[in-house]
Amino acid sequence: MKYSEPAPTTVLATVNRLGPPGTPMSTTEVAAEFDCPLEAVDDRLRTLVKDDFLDRKIVGNQQVWWRPPRDTQQSHSTPTSNDVDADSASQPLSMAELNPVLEVLDTVGVGIFILDSTFEVVWFNTAIEQYFGLDRQAIIGRNKRNVIREEIRGTVANPDRFAETVLTTYNDNTFSEQFECRITASDGRGERWLEHRSAPIKSGVYEEGRIELYDDITDRKRHEQALRHQHEQLAELNSINKVIQNITTAVIEQSTRGEIETIVCDRLTDVDNYEFAWIGEVDTQSQAIRPRAEGGVEGYLEDVSLSANPNNPGGHGPAGTAIRTQEMQVTQDVLSNPEFEPWHEYAEHYGYRSVAVVPIVYAGSCYGLLGIYAANPHAFDNEVCPVVAQLGEIMGHAIAATERKQALMSPEITEIQFLVPDLLSDMSIDSDHDGTITLDRVVPLGDDVFLEYGTVDTDVVETLEAIVGKHPHLELVTLSEQDDETLSFVIKLLEPPITSVIATYGGYLQQMNIKDGSLQMTIHLPTTVPARRIIDRIQQQYPTVELLSRRQRSRSTESPERVELTSDLTDRQRAVIETSVRSGYFEWPRNVSGEELATLFGVTPPTFHQHLRLGQKKIFESLFLLPPFDGDGR
């Protein structure tokens, strides 16, 4: 018949359960609690006497065993019932009572398991209770193998590996073990990292048993994870910076908008974490976002429904918000964001978890959207976002420059004429006088500040002043006499006018005047720019505008030589030179000083003169390096 010999600790716990300290009991009474021979129990009782946990006395032909009371434990005198503590009578024996050292170990922050030679749990401290959520009353005396399978296994992050590693030490209790494990969070138990260290016990009552230590290394692991995350972020940021630098260099070399858009999408997929990218623009009629270029994916914008219309379900995501706010929109985890729920199916299908949508904007004009999709959540953190946002500005500037260059060199233009009837009445401005207000030119000063140059008939000067007074972003800078019937004026604008929007598409204002209370406007656009895009922008600013005509005609106002002279100027150099000319800086005597113009630009006089000198140098170099006239006088 097979039986299991009890461990000394199990026998000691049984003695404690059968009676309080000082209660005598025979070998037969103790052995009745075990399914094993009497001799095995007698052997364990003798071991406990040898280690001073029990006392023994022979009464007649029987041996009597008892646990001595705590205050007389070392005297080995026979106990009586009067020595029994009433409170301890109902409590099972704890190892803290058996050994004062364990009282200290019970308070330490390192978890401790003590196992006997059969790997039954002899004792564990409070830290183990907290780490694994174990009940000491229910666990002590049980085989640790079963405790792992039935209790501990469900608390660790990798249960199979944990169980295999620990059980191996029981199968071959000859070596030390060390490994790390993660305790998962649950009710009443926090997530933590533990370091397991265990070794065989080589002497004493628990010889051939095992001691296991669990050290809480959560703070260290979190610090390591933070350092690793910082390293990964830095590496990713360096990678993104490198890609964007390459994109910046590449877009400058492209000659068309399509080439710029294609190379941006292709280069973005070089970033390890970025799955794909697309560039789209808004269909002015349907408000749907249509694809212009893609990289790393095919047909994404054709599969999904994205819109700029807030009343459309497809307009509630980051793309629709970005086009309306003209600001970068980020979704750090698309699967946990309820606003992204309409596209969860696409996120799982295309394999992305975070999204950044960047408006492509320059000088108040939006050329479309750049969408970037990453495989991991939180790919666009506070360090990455400013870098990615630059792409919208870089692309907007490059596209605007390309379209301006194409417009200047194109032999044909699109001419569009508009009428805004009863403009002054709509502004609640009374004007009983006949006269015309003419806008000749708008010059950008930078930082969304512009100068408008024009003329006004003397009879409607008050009308001009009333218009300026109606708009807080307008400021009448100068009003000077040009002749007996006309005055010249300069108006400062603190936000982009509609003319700057036209300019960003390579177009320009050919004529704009207010006469008989209505606004008339003629603009010229490159033939490559969809006219509907500009028409929609003008209708947004002037809802009552009427389209009078749209036709294609030959360019005749600027020769190639004039284009060549000014094509190398920066925006600031062009603005400084043109403002200087129109303000009379080059007249003799000068109508305005360099200091006054510097104040107008918001820069110091030396900075103003630097822009002026550099611009003049470029014009003169272009002028004197032009090919000589041929025999036909060209």
XYZ file of C-alpha atoms in Angstrom:
634
model
C 0.000 0.000 0.000
C 1.349 3.423 -0.956
C 1.238 6.258 1.539
C 2.732 9.729 1.957
C 4.869 10.421 5.004
C 3.935 13.785 6.544
C 6.469 16.583 6.877
C 7.525 17.607 10.405
C 5.764 20.957 9.923
C 2.556 19.157 8.996
C 2.755 17.053 12.147
C 3.464 20.164 14.221
C 0.424 21.926 12.726
C -1.705 18.877 13.579
C -0.499 18.880 17.199
C -1.450 22.536 17.419
C -4.879 21.842 15.931
C -5.605 18.952 18.345
C -5.083 21.149 21.389
C -3.660 24.391 22.708
C -0.079 24.659 24.044
C 0.415 22.350 27.022
C -2.171 19.765 25.881
C -0.681 16.257 26.156
C -1.432 13.724 23.396
C -0.261 10.233 22.521
C 1.444 9.018 19.369
C -1.710 7.102 18.493
C -3.875 10.251 18.740
C -1.563 12.181 16.421
C -1.082 9.293 13.983
C -4.865 8.921 13.643
C -4.806 12.187 11.653
C -2.534 10.688 8.958
C -2.781 7.869 6.478
C 0.631 6.433 7.268
C 2.297 3.974 9.710
C 2.564 4.884 13.390
C 6.337 4.653 13.171
C 6.487 7.474 10.565
C 4.541 9.837 12.810
C 6.656 8.816 15.818
C 9.801 9.649 13.843
C 8.467 13.131 12.965
C 7.477 13.784 16.598
C 10.963 12.859 17.765
C 12.437 15.290 15.196
C 10.258 18.105 16.549
C 11.403 17.342 20.116
C 15.034 17.382 18.947
C 14.485 20.853 17.414
C 12.791 22.155 20.610
C 9.340 22.543 19.050
C 7.751 19.832 21.261
C 8.330 18.261 24.669
C 8.038 14.495 25.421
C 7.466 12.312 28.503
C 6.965 8.563 28.971
C 3.849 7.788 31.018
C 3.557 4.084 31.753
C 4.198 2.306 28.474
C 3.206 5.303 26.279
C 4.941 8.408 25.073
C 3.132 11.738 25.648
C 3.812 14.781 23.481
C 2.875 18.428 23.930
C 3.807 21.894 22.763
C 5.248 23.866 25.669
C 3.645 27.235 26.467
C 5.591 30.188 25.036
C 6.769 31.564 28.391
C 8.046 28.145 29.557
C 9.134 26.728 26.221
C 12.771 26.440 27.251
C 12.100 24.837 30.692
C 10.732 21.533 29.282
C 8.427 21.174 32.302
C 5.199 19.261 31.976
C 2.412 21.697 31.109
C -0.936 21.965 32.781
C -4.244 23.310 31.595
C -3.733 26.422 33.697
C -0.817 27.393 31.431
C -3.016 27.643 28.361
C -3.699 31.074 26.881
C -7.401 31.354 26.155
C -6.889 33.366 22.921
C -4.256 31.054 21.469
C -6.426 28.014 21.977
C -8.497 28.816 18.904
C -5.559 29.860 16.643
C -3.411 27.479 14.548
C 0.294 27.492 15.181
C 2.169 30.075 13.142
C 5.821 29.931 12.238
C 6.236 33.386 13.762
C 5.416 31.775 17.117
C 7.864 28.956 16.477
C 10.882 31.095 15.650
C 11.393 34.765 16.551
C 13.512 35.202 13.407
C 10.447 34.530 11.296
C 8.660 37.388 13.027
C 11.258 39.680 11.501
C 11.116 37.975 8.096
C 7.349 38.382 8.085
C 7.787 42.166 7.923
C 10.361 42.433 5.132
C 9.442 43.524 1.623
C 10.935 40.416 0.010
C 8.471 37.550 -0.433
C 9.645 34.261 1.175
C 8.438 30.680 0.706
C 9.878 27.856 2.869
C 9.248 24.342 1.541
C 10.078 21.004 3.183
C 11.680 18.001 1.527
C 8.367 16.999 -0.076
C 7.852 20.603 -1.230
C 4.931 21.209 1.064
C 4.559 24.831 2.085
C 5.959 25.245 5.584
C 5.672 29.002 5.809
C 5.455 32.187 3.786
C 5.436 35.811 4.812
C 3.027 38.710 4.398
C 4.763 39.936 1.222
C 3.874 36.661 -0.523
C 0.259 37.094 0.558
C 0.218 40.567 -1.018
C 2.104 39.646 -4.203
C 0.113 36.538 -5.132
C -3.133 37.121 -3.184
C -2.723 33.930 -1.140
C -4.472 32.989 2.113
C -1.919 31.688 4.609
C -4.470 29.506 6.436
C -5.432 27.786 3.176
C -1.954 27.309 1.729
C 0.378 26.195 4.543
C 0.665 22.406 4.557
C -0.247 22.028 0.878
C 2.141 20.805 -1.776
C 3.636 23.758 -3.615
C 3.140 22.029 -6.973
C -0.617 22.140 -6.459
C -0.466 25.727 -5.197
C 1.280 26.764 -8.418
C -1.235 24.974 -10.616
C -4.352 26.066 -8.752
C -3.566 29.528 -7.315
C -0.305 31.133 -8.460
C -0.568 30.191 -12.120
C -3.505 32.533 -12.644
C -1.670 35.549 -11.245
C 1.374 35.639 -13.557
C 1.591 37.061 -17.056
C 3.246 33.985 -18.587
C 1.794 31.091 -16.565
C 3.189 28.206 -18.646
C 6.745 29.453 -18.519
C 6.493 30.306 -14.815
C 5.114 26.900 -13.857
C 7.625 25.002 -15.976
C 10.593 26.923 -14.550
C 9.594 26.535 -10.877
C 8.444 22.917 -11.103
C 11.767 22.001 -12.701
C 13.505 23.061 -9.489
C 11.342 20.583 -7.543
C 12.087 17.753 -9.940
C 15.811 18.396 -9.567
C 16.395 20.178 -6.263
C 20.145 20.531 -6.705
C 20.598 23.988 -8.232
C 19.767 27.633 -7.714
C 17.323 29.433 -9.999
C 16.785 33.097 -10.861
C 14.306 34.703 -13.255
C 11.854 37.584 -13.563
C 8.074 37.357 -13.718
C 5.205 39.831 -13.963
C 2.173 39.685 -11.687
C -0.964 40.872 -13.439
C -3.363 43.320 -11.834
C -6.608 42.033 -10.339
C -9.072 42.929 -7.605
C -7.019 43.725 -4.516
C -3.745 42.988 -6.323
C -1.634 45.525 -8.185
C 0.556 44.818 -11.194
C 4.183 44.324 -10.259
C 7.428 42.756 -11.448
C 9.124 40.156 -9.220
C 12.549 38.579 -9.324
C 12.479 34.901 -8.279
C 15.552 33.480 -6.550
C 15.498 30.006 -5.054
C 17.946 27.407 -3.738
C 17.883 24.024 -1.975
C 17.989 23.916 1.857
C 21.044 21.852 2.803
C 20.691 21.470 6.602
C 18.277 21.722 9.515
C 14.747 20.459 10.004
C 13.881 21.339 6.386
C 16.948 19.754 4.840
C 16.337 18.811 1.199
C 13.551 21.358 1.116
C 13.731 24.660 -0.783
C 13.613 28.391 -0.036
C 12.157 30.813 -2.597
C 12.549 34.576 -2.529
C 10.484 37.050 -4.560
C 11.969 40.540 -4.689
C 9.738 43.410 -5.901
C 11.636 45.000 -8.825
C 8.695 46.989 -10.189
C 10.396 50.379 -9.813
C 13.508 49.122 -11.552
C 11.541 47.597 -14.419
C 9.500 50.757 -14.896
C 12.693 52.791 -14.965
C 14.183 50.395 -17.517
C 11.011 50.562 -19.585
C 11.057 54.372 -19.446
C 14.684 54.436 -20.583
C 13.939 51.938 -23.337
C 10.900 53.957 -24.424
C 12.985 57.144 -24.484
C 15.638 55.400 -26.549
C 13.028 54.115 -28.989
C 11.436 57.562 -29.182
C 14.794 59.195 -29.853
C 15.636 56.649 -32.538
C 12.210 57.120 -34.138
C 12.495 60.904 -33.926
C 15.931 60.797 -35.554
C 14.532 58.556 -38.276
C 11.596 60.895 -38.885
C 13.871 63.951 -38.917
C 16.133 62.281 -41.441
C 13.212 61.360 -43.673
C 11.760 64.874 -43.487
C 15.132 66.400 -44.324
C 15.282 64.128 -47.357
C 11.729 65.118 -48.278
C 12.574 68.821 -47.946
C 15.536 68.423 -50.276
C 13.576 66.282 -52.712
C 10.479 68.496 -53.042
C 12.633 71.497 -53.949
C 13.920 69.565 -56.940
C 10.450 68.649 -58.229
C 8.851 70.676 -60.984
C 5.174 69.757 -60.554
C 2.704 69.416 -57.716
C 2.080 65.776 -58.576
C 5.782 64.959 -58.275
C 5.945 66.684 -54.881
C 2.954 64.742 -53.556
C 4.196 61.395 -54.851
C 7.682 61.727 -53.398
C 6.343 62.781 -49.968
C 4.101 59.703 -49.728
C 6.854 57.373 -50.936
C 9.501 58.753 -48.551
C 7.221 58.624 -45.500
C 6.956 54.849 -45.817
C 10.719 54.721 -45.125
C 9.907 55.385 -41.450
C 9.830 51.935 -39.805
C 6.591 52.411 -37.877
C 4.656 54.131 -40.690
C 2.471 51.757 -42.669
C 1.290 54.112 -45.410
C 0.512 57.720 -46.320
C -1.843 59.506 -48.646
C -2.527 63.017 -49.920
C -6.068 64.057 -50.709
C -8.049 67.152 -51.565
C -11.641 68.188 -51.019
C -14.116 67.913 -53.855
C -15.750 71.341 -53.739
C -19.110 69.998 -54.874
C -19.534 66.840 -52.759
C -17.125 67.823 -49.920
C -15.668 64.298 -50.193
C -11.908 63.909 -49.733
C -10.471 62.491 -52.962
C -7.017 60.893 -53.381
C -4.167 62.635 -55.185
C -1.220 60.417 -54.152
C -0.569 57.300 -52.034
C 2.475 55.510 -50.662
C 2.563 52.039 -49.120
C -1.094 51.413 -49.943
C -3.465 51.321 -52.898
C -7.025 52.571 -52.911
C -7.393 53.458 -49.221
C -9.274 56.713 -49.859
C -11.454 54.917 -52.349
C -12.395 52.273 -49.742
C -13.110 54.589 -46.823
C -15.570 57.460 -46.671
C -13.916 60.738 -45.616
C -15.557 64.129 -45.892
C -15.058 67.764 -44.957
C -18.790 68.094 -44.244
C -19.465 67.999 -40.456
C -22.997 66.784 -41.145
C -21.631 63.720 -42.935
C -20.588 60.708 -40.792
C -17.330 60.633 -42.727
C -16.580 64.181 -41.587
C -16.318 63.414 -37.867
C -12.850 61.863 -37.988
C -9.404 63.488 -37.968
C -9.436 64.186 -41.709
C -12.694 66.160 -41.676
C -11.646 68.043 -38.535
C -8.225 68.887 -39.990
C -9.696 70.387 -43.165
C -12.157 72.516 -41.173
C -9.763 73.721 -38.470
C -6.631 73.895 -40.647
C -4.786 72.230 -37.747
C -3.057 68.860 -37.429
C -5.275 66.150 -35.947
C -3.951 63.033 -34.184
C -5.675 59.853 -33.010
C -3.264 58.008 -30.722
C -5.210 54.727 -30.573
C -7.887 54.324 -33.210
C -9.353 51.134 -31.703
C -10.005 52.707 -28.298
C -11.268 56.048 -29.640
C -15.078 56.037 -30.001
C -14.954 58.862 -32.570
C -12.942 56.567 -34.860
C -15.447 53.730 -34.587
C -16.761 54.097 -38.190
C -13.264 53.166 -39.416
C -12.336 50.374 -36.928
C -12.881 47.744 -39.603
C -10.472 49.546 -41.950
C -7.896 49.979 -39.180
C -7.830 46.233 -38.555
C -7.775 45.450 -42.271
C -4.978 47.891 -43.142
C -3.026 47.248 -39.939
C -2.751 50.667 -38.325
C -3.353 51.853 -34.754
C -2.567 55.589 -34.790
C -3.218 58.349 -37.319
C -1.980 61.872 -37.997
C -3.676 64.115 -40.563
C -1.791 67.273 -41.530
C -3.366 70.130 -43.525
C -1.178 71.296 -46.408
C -1.385 75.048 -45.955
C 0.448 78.082 -47.249
C -0.501 81.750 -46.787
C -4.041 80.914 -45.720
C -4.704 78.506 -48.598
C -5.219 74.807 -48.044
C -3.956 72.535 -50.820
C -5.279 69.366 -49.245
C -4.445 66.875 -46.510
C -1.557 64.555 -45.732
C -2.600 61.388 -43.875
C 0.029 59.260 -42.085
C -0.846 55.862 -40.581
C 1.361 54.040 -38.037
C 1.310 50.403 -36.936
C 1.681 51.164 -33.217
C -0.548 53.223 -30.920
C 0.814 56.531 -29.635
C 3.191 56.888 -32.591
C 2.596 60.651 -32.741
C 3.598 61.927 -29.313
C 4.534 65.458 -28.234
C 8.042 65.071 -29.656
C 6.982 63.754 -33.054
C 3.942 65.950 -33.741
C 5.792 69.268 -34.295
C 8.175 67.545 -36.703
C 5.374 65.905 -38.684
C 3.352 69.144 -38.703
C 6.232 70.834 -40.540
C 5.507 68.632 -43.530
C 2.269 70.518 -44.174
C 4.132 73.834 -44.247
C 6.996 72.447 -46.366
C 4.608 70.964 -48.908
C 2.366 74.036 -48.976
C 5.320 76.319 -49.641
C 6.753 73.990 -52.307
C 3.422 73.561 -54.109
C 2.749 77.316 -54.062
C 6.220 78.079 -55.416
C 5.826 75.478 -58.159
C 2.437 76.782 -59.221
C 3.671 80.381 -59.195
C 6.596 79.460 -61.388
C 4.358 77.554 -63.781
C 1.966 80.494 -63.868
C 4.718 82.991 -64.685
C 6.156 80.865 -67.461
C 2.857 79.752 -68.969
C 1.856 81.481 -72.237
C -1.835 81.268 -71.348
C -3.973 82.230 -68.349
C -7.542 81.797 -67.151
C -9.364 85.090 -66.674
C -12.361 85.192 -64.315
C -14.620 88.189 -63.685
C -16.829 88.590 -60.606
C -19.441 91.048 -59.378
C -20.503 91.502 -55.759
C -23.661 93.615 -56.062
C -24.659 96.105 -53.367
C -21.527 95.487 -51.331
C -21.739 98.830 -49.508
C -25.423 98.347 -48.669
C -24.654 94.932 -47.214
C -22.010 96.621 -45.063
C -24.517 99.315 -43.974
C -22.436 102.055 -45.581
C -24.240 104.952 -47.238
C -22.548 106.507 -50.263
C -24.440 109.101 -52.279
C -21.385 110.271 -54.216
C -20.177 109.026 -57.547
C -16.597 107.828 -57.545
C -14.394 104.788 -57.663
C -12.157 103.030 -55.151
C -9.523 101.019 -57.001
C -7.205 98.394 -55.525
C -4.000 98.189 -57.528
C -1.747 95.796 -55.630
C -1.449 93.713 -52.441
C 2.044 93.120 -51.017
C 2.636 90.525 -48.253
C 4.879 91.688 -45.410
C 5.010 88.305 -43.648
C 3.290 86.878 -40.549
C -0.154 87.360 -42.168
C 0.365 91.108 -42.551
C -0.328 92.721 -45.950
C -0.275 96.152 -47.564
C -2.941 97.149 -50.071
C -2.097 99.933 -52.516
C -4.790 101.762 -54.418
C -6.442 105.019 -55.437
C -9.685 106.707 -54.418
C -11.624 109.525 -56.023
C -11.871 112.545 -53.745
C -15.687 112.305 -53.655
C -15.629 108.854 -51.984
C -12.775 109.238 -49.507
C -15.296 109.056 -46.663
C -16.596 105.786 -48.112
C -13.074 104.334 -48.018
C -12.652 105.449 -44.422
C -16.033 103.896 -43.530
C -14.983 100.566 -45.072
C -11.777 100.580 -43.043
C -13.711 101.486 -39.907
C -16.051 98.512 -40.379
C -13.188 96.015 -40.240
C -10.919 95.827 -37.154
C -8.240 94.006 -39.186
C -7.840 97.029 -41.520
C -5.737 100.102 -40.834
C -5.447 103.140 -43.135
C -1.708 103.831 -43.138
C -1.377 106.710 -45.606
C -3.678 108.848 -47.724
C -1.844 111.229 -50.030
C -2.850 113.450 -52.926
C -2.061 112.114 -56.366
C -3.811 114.827 -58.400
C -6.779 117.164 -58.012
C -9.341 114.375 -58.315
C -7.522 111.303 -56.963
C -5.754 110.282 -53.760
C -3.370 107.369 -53.242
C -3.850 105.154 -50.191
C -2.080 102.364 -48.345
C -4.098 100.024 -46.121
C -2.536 97.558 -43.705
C -4.325 94.220 -43.297
C -3.806 91.980 -40.292
C -5.242 88.832 -41.910
C -4.897 87.325 -45.406
C -7.162 88.995 -47.994
C -8.742 87.056 -50.812
C -6.003 88.338 -53.113
C -3.349 86.476 -51.105
C -5.326 83.275 -51.591
C -5.299 83.911 -55.319
C -1.540 84.554 -55.203
C -0.778 81.256 -53.503
C -2.221 79.474 -56.524
C 0.037 81.429 -58.840
C -2.676 83.902 -59.792
C -2.984 87.642 -59.361
C -5.569 90.377 -59.204
C -5.879 92.077 -62.545
C -8.519 94.606 -61.508
C -10.616 95.355 -58.409
C -12.757 98.400 -57.781
C -15.794 99.542 -55.895
C -18.151 101.669 -57.969
C -21.820 102.509 -57.538
C -21.876 100.496 -54.314
C -20.799 97.204 -55.986
C -17.493 95.366 -56.149
C -16.046 94.332 -59.506
C -13.083 91.979 -59.684
C -10.994 90.399 -62.448
C -8.394 87.766 -61.628
C -5.884 85.823 -63.704
C -5.014 82.212 -62.864
C -2.645 79.596 -64.295
C -4.473 77.209 -66.589
C -3.215 74.335 -64.377
C -5.231 75.564 -61.367
C -8.860 74.405 -61.214
C -10.900 77.604 -61.430
C -13.609 76.086 -59.246
C -11.178 76.066 -56.319
C -10.794 79.860 -56.446
C -14.460 80.474 -57.202
C -15.459 78.527 -54.087
C -13.032 80.512 -51.937
C -14.411 83.816 -53.200
C -17.983 82.637 -52.624
C -17.065 81.815 -49.024
C -15.965 85.420 -48.453
C -18.674 87.049 -50.588
C -21.815 84.858 -50.518
C -23.685 87.082 -52.993
C -20.896 87.075 -55.583
C -21.889 86.561 -59.201
C -19.639 84.926 -61.788
C -19.693 87.172 -64.842
C -17.277 85.353 -67.136
C -14.513 82.778 -67.316
C -12.286 82.466 -70.364
C -8.823 81.393 -71.424
C -6.577 83.982 -73.015
C -2.957 84.599 -73.914
C -0.630 86.186 -71.402
C 0.572 89.557 -72.585
C 1.433 91.605 -69.538
C 4.807 90.173 -68.572
C 7.700 89.267 -70.818
C 10.004 86.318 -70.060
C 12.771 88.783 -69.240
C 10.673 90.395 -66.502
C 9.828 86.983 -65.071
C 13.521 86.073 -65.055
C 14.478 89.255 -63.208
C 12.228 88.556 -60.224
C 12.061 84.762 -60.132
C 14.990 84.374 -57.702
C 13.656 86.810 -55.092
C 12.425 85.491 -51.772
C 8.936 86.523 -50.658
C 10.403 88.982 -48.139
C 12.830 90.509 -50.691
C 10.032 90.932 -53.213
C 7.798 92.561 -50.597
C 10.541 94.945 -49.434
C 11.447 96.058 -52.951
C 7.871 96.453 -54.163
C 6.813 98.316 -51.016
C 9.821 100.610 -51.333
C 8.955 101.410 -54.948
C 5.270 102.013 -54.289
C 5.925 104.052 -51.154
C 8.284 106.452 -52.931
C 11.481 105.338 -51.206
C 13.411 105.659 -54.486
C 12.012 109.125 -55.269
C 14.133 112.238 -54.797
C 13.540 113.543 -52.299
C 12.246 110.371 -50.681
C 8.581 110.211 -49.725
C 9.320 107.705 -46.941
C 12.446 106.793 -44.979
C 14.013 103.384 -44.476
C 13.221 103.617 -40.758
C 9.513 104.129 -41.516
C 9.461 101.134 -43.860
C 11.321 99.013 -41.294
C 8.621 99.877 -38.743
C 5.974 98.893 -41.284
C 7.618 95.464 -41.672
C 8.170 95.092 -37.936
C 11.956 94.719 -38.297
C 14.998 96.811 -37.432
C 16.346 99.291 -40.037
C 19.524 97.199 -40.618
C 17.384 94.123 -41.320
C 15.178 96.086 -43.729
C 18.215 97.416 -45.629
C 19.714 93.919 -45.764
C 16.589 92.553 -47.504
C 16.551 95.556 -49.820
C 20.228 95.246 -50.785
C 20.055 91.488 -51.368
C 16.944 91.880 -53.516
C 18.532 94.663 -55.572
C 21.667 92.554 -56.038
C 19.655 89.618 -57.420
C 17.722 91.864 -59.833
C 20.876 93.581 -61.084
C 22.695 90.271 -61.517
C 19.748 88.846 -63.471
C 19.568 92.025 -65.580
C 23.213 92.125 -66.553
C 23.513 88.358 -67.028
C 20.595 88.204 -69.524
C 21.506 87.077 -73.056
C 22.233 89.995 -75.417
C 19.529 91.246 -77.782
C 19.509 89.474 -81.131
C 19.369 91.074 -84.517
C 15.577 91.362 -84.396
C 15.754 93.656 -81.365
C 14.504 91.067 -78.913
